[in-house]
mmCIF file of C-alpha atoms and ligand atoms in Angstrom:
data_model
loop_
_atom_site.group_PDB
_atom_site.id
_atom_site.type_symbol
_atom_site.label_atom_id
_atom_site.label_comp_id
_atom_site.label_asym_id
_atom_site.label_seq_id
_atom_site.Cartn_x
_atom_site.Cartn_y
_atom_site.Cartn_z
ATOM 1 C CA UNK A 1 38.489 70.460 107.410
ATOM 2 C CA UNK A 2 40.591 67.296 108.437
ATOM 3 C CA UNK A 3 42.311 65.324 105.304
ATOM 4 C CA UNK A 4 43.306 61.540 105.552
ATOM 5 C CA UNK A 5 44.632 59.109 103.085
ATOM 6 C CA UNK A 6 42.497 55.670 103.668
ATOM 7 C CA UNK A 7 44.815 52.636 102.417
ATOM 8 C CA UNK A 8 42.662 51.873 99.775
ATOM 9 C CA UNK A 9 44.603 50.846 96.898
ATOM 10 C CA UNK A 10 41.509 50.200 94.222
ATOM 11 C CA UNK A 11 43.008 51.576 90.580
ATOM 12 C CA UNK A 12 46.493 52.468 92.142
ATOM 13 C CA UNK A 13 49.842 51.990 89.997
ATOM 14 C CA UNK A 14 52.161 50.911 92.683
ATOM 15 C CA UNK A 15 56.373 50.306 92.671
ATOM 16 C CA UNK A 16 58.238 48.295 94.611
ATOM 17 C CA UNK A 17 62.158 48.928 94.867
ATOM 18 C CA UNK A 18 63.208 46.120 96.631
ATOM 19 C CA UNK A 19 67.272 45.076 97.633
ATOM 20 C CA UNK A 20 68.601 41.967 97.411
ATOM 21 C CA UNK A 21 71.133 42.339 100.209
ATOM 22 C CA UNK A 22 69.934 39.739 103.163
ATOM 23 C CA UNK A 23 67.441 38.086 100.385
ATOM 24 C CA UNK A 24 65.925 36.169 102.845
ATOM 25 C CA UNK A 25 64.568 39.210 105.221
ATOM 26 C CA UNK A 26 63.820 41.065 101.976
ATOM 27 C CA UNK A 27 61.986 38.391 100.751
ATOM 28 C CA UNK A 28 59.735 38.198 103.256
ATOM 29 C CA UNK A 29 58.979 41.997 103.072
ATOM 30 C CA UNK A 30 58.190 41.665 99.481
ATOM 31 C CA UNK A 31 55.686 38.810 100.220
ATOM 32 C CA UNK A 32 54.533 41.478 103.151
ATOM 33 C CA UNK A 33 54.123 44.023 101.135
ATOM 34 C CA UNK A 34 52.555 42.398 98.002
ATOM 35 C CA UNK A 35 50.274 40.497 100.456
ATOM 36 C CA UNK A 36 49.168 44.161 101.753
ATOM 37 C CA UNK A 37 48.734 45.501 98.561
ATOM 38 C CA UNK A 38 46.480 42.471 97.001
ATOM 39 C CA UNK A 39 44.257 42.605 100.457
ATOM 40 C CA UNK A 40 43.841 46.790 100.061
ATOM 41 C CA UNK A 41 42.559 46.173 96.339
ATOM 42 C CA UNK A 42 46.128 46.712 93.960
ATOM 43 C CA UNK A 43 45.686 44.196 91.193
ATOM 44 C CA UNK A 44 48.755 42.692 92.550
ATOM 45 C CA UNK A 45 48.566 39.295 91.417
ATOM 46 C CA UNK A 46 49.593 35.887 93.410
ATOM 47 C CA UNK A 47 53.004 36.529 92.933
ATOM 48 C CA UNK A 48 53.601 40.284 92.461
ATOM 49 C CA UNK A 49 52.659 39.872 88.644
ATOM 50 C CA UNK A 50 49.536 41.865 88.334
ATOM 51 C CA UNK A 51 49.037 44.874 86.540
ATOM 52 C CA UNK A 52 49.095 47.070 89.293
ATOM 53 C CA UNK A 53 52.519 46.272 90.927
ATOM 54 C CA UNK A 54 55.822 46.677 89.422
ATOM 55 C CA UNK A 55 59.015 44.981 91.490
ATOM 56 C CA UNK A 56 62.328 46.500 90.690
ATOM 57 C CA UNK A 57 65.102 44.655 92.363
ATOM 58 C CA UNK A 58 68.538 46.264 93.522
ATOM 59 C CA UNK A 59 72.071 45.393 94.866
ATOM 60 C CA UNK A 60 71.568 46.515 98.398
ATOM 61 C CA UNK A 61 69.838 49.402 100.298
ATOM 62 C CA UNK A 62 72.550 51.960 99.108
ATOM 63 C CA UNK A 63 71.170 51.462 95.321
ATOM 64 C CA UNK A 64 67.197 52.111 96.761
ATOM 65 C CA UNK A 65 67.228 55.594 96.254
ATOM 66 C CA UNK A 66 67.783 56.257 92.990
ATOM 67 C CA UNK A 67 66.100 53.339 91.563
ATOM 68 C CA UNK A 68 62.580 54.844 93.306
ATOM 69 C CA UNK A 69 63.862 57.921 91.858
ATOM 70 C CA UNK A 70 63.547 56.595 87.942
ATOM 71 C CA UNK A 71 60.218 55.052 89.082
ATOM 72 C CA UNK A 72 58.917 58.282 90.824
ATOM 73 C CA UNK A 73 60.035 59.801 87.138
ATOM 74 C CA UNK A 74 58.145 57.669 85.131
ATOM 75 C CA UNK A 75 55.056 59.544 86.467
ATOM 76 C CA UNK A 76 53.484 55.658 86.321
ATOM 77 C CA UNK A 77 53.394 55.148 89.837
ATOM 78 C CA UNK A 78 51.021 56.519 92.684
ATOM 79 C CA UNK A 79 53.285 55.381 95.003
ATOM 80 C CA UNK A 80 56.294 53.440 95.715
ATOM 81 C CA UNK A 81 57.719 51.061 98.206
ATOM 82 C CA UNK A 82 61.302 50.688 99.085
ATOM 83 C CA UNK A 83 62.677 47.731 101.001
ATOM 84 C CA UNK A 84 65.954 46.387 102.574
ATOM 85 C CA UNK A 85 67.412 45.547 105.579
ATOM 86 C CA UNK A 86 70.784 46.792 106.687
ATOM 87 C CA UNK A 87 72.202 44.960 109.571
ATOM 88 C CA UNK A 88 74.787 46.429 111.841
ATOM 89 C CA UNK A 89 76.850 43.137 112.436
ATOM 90 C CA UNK A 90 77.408 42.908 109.335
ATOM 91 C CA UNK A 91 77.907 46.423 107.902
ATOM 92 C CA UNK A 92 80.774 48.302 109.210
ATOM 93 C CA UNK A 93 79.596 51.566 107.737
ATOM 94 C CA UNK A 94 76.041 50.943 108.641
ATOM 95 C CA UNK A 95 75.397 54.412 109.861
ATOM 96 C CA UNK A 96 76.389 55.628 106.009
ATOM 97 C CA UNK A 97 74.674 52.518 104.394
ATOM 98 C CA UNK A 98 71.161 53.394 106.449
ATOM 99 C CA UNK A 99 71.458 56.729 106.963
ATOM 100 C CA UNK A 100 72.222 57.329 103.336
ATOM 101 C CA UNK A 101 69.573 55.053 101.641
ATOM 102 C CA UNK A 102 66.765 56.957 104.148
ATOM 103 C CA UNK A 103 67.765 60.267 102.825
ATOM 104 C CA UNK A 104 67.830 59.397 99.570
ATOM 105 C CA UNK A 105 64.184 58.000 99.989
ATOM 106 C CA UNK A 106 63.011 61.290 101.994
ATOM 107 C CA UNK A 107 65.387 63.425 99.302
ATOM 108 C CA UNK A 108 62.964 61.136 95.829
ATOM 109 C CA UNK A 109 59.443 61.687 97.729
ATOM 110 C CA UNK A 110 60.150 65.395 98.442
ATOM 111 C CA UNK A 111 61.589 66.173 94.988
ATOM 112 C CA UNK A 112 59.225 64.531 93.185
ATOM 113 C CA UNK A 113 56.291 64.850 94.904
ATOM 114 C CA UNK A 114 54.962 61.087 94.945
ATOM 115 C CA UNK A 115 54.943 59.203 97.841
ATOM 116 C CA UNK A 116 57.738 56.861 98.859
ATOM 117 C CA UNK A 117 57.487 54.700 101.883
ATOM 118 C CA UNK A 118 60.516 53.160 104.030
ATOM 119 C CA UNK A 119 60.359 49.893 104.585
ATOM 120 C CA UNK A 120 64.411 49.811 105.501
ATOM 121 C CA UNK A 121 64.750 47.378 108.124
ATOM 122 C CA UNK A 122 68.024 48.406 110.505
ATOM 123 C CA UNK A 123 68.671 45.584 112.808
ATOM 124 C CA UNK A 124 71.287 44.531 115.219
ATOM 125 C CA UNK A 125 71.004 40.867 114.165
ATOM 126 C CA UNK A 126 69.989 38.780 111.379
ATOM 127 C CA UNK A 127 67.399 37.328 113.337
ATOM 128 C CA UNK A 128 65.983 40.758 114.444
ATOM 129 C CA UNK A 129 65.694 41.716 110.540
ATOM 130 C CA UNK A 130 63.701 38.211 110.097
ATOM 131 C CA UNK A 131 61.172 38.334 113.336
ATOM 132 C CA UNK A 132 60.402 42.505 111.641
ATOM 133 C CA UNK A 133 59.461 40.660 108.202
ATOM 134 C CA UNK A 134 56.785 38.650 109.460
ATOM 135 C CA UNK A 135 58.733 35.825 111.177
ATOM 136 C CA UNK A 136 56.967 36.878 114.600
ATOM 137 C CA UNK A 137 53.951 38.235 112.843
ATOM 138 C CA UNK A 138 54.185 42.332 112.205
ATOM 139 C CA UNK A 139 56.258 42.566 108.967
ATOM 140 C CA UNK A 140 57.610 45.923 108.131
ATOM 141 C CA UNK A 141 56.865 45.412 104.324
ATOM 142 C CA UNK A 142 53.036 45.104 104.947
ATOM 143 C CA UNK A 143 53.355 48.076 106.904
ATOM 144 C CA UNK A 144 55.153 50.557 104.021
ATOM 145 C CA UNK A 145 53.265 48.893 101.275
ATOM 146 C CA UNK A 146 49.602 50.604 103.978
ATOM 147 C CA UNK A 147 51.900 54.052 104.388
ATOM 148 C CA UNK A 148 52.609 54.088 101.008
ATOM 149 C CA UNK A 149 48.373 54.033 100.015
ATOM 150 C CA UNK A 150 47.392 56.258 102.539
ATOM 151 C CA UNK A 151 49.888 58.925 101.244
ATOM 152 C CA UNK A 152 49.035 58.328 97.641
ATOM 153 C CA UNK A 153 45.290 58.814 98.610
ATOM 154 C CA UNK A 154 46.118 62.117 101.126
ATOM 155 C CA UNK A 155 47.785 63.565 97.634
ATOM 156 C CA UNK A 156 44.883 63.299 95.721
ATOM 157 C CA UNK A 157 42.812 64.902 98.484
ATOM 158 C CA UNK A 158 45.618 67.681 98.967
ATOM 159 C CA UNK A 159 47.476 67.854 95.413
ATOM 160 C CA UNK A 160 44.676 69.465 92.769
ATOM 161 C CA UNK A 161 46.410 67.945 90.189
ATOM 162 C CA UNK A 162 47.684 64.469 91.634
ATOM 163 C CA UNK A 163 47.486 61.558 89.164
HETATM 164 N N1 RBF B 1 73.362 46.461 101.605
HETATM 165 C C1 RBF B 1 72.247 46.199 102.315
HETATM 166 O O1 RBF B 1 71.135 46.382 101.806
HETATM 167 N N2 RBF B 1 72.334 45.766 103.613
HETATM 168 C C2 RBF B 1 73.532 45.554 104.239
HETATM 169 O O2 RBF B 1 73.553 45.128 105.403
HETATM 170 C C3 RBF B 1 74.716 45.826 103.503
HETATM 171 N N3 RBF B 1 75.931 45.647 104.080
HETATM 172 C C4 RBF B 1 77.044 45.966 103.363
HETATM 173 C C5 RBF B 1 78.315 45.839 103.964
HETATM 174 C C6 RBF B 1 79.466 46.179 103.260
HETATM 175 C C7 RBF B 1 80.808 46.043 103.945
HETATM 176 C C8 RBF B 1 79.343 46.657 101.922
HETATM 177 C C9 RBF B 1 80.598 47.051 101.128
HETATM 178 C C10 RBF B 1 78.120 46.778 101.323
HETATM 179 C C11 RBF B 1 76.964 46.422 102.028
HETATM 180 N N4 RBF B 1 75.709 46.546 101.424
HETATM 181 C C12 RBF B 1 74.582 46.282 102.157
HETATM 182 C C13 RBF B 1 75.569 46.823 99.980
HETATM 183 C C14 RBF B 1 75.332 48.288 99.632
HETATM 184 O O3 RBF B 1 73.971 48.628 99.894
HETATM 185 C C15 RBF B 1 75.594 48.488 98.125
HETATM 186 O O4 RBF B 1 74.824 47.582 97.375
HETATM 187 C C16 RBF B 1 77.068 48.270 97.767
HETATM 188 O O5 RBF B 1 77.876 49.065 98.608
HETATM 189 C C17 RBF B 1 77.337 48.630 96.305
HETATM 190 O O6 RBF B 1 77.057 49.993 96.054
#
């Protein structure tokens, strides 16, 4: 038998951990990502404020983690969405600042078993985080916000007791 999450996000409870570290990039993945979500059936709302999105904003990409850890807690959410953008020219420790906010997301999904999707943009430039959140088209926020679905819908096919 061959199990695969479809991206549909009809009925699904869905959090958003957003940073506000280069706002302007992680702006644009929020509109992304709700955009996503509304268009794959989350009552998202025109701005985010529908009842099936929650946005929880955060200093910067280092506080991610364990803000999507109190919302994987809750047991509300079928998935959640984490976004930032760390950006090397800027960030002396960038290695630590990325490298620490991706573990921390792999280190919430795997405890917790709910689905948490990556959306951390790590970019060289400024304007390499803005053409990856939509500037140019493909934005990485629309992208997690799909990942994050299609693992909440493989867990109900693979999880017996997934919410
Ligand atoms: N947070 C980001 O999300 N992206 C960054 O590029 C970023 N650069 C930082 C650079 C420095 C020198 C410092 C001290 C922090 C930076 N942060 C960045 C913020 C970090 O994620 C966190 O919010 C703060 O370190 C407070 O814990």
């Amino acid at each position: 038998m061959i199990h695969e999450g479809r991206a549909d996000g009809d009925g699904l409870k869905v959090g958003i951990v957003v940073a506000r570290w280069n706002e302007r990039v992680t702006r644009a993945l929020l509109d992304g990502a709700l955009g996503a979500l509304r268009r794959a059936g989350v009552d998202s709302g025109a701005a985010g404020e529908g009842d099936g999105v929650e946005v929880a904003w955060v200093p910067g990409a280092w506080e991610i983690p364990l803000a999507a850890s109190w919302m994987a807690e809750s047991g509300r959410f079928a998935a959640i969405v984490c976004l930032g953008a760390v950006i090397r020219g800027e960030t002396p420790h960038f290695d630590f600042i990325a490298g620490g906010a991706m573990r921390g997301i792999a280190d919430v999904a795997i405890r917790t078993g709910v689905p948490v999707s990556a959306g951390i943009l790590t970019c060289d430039t400024s304007e390499q985080a803005l053409e990856r959140s939509g500037l140019k088209g493909g934005n990485k926020g629309a992208e997690a916000a799909l990942a994050a679905l299609e693992m909440a819908r493989l867990r109900e096919k693979l999880v017996v007791d997934a919410p």
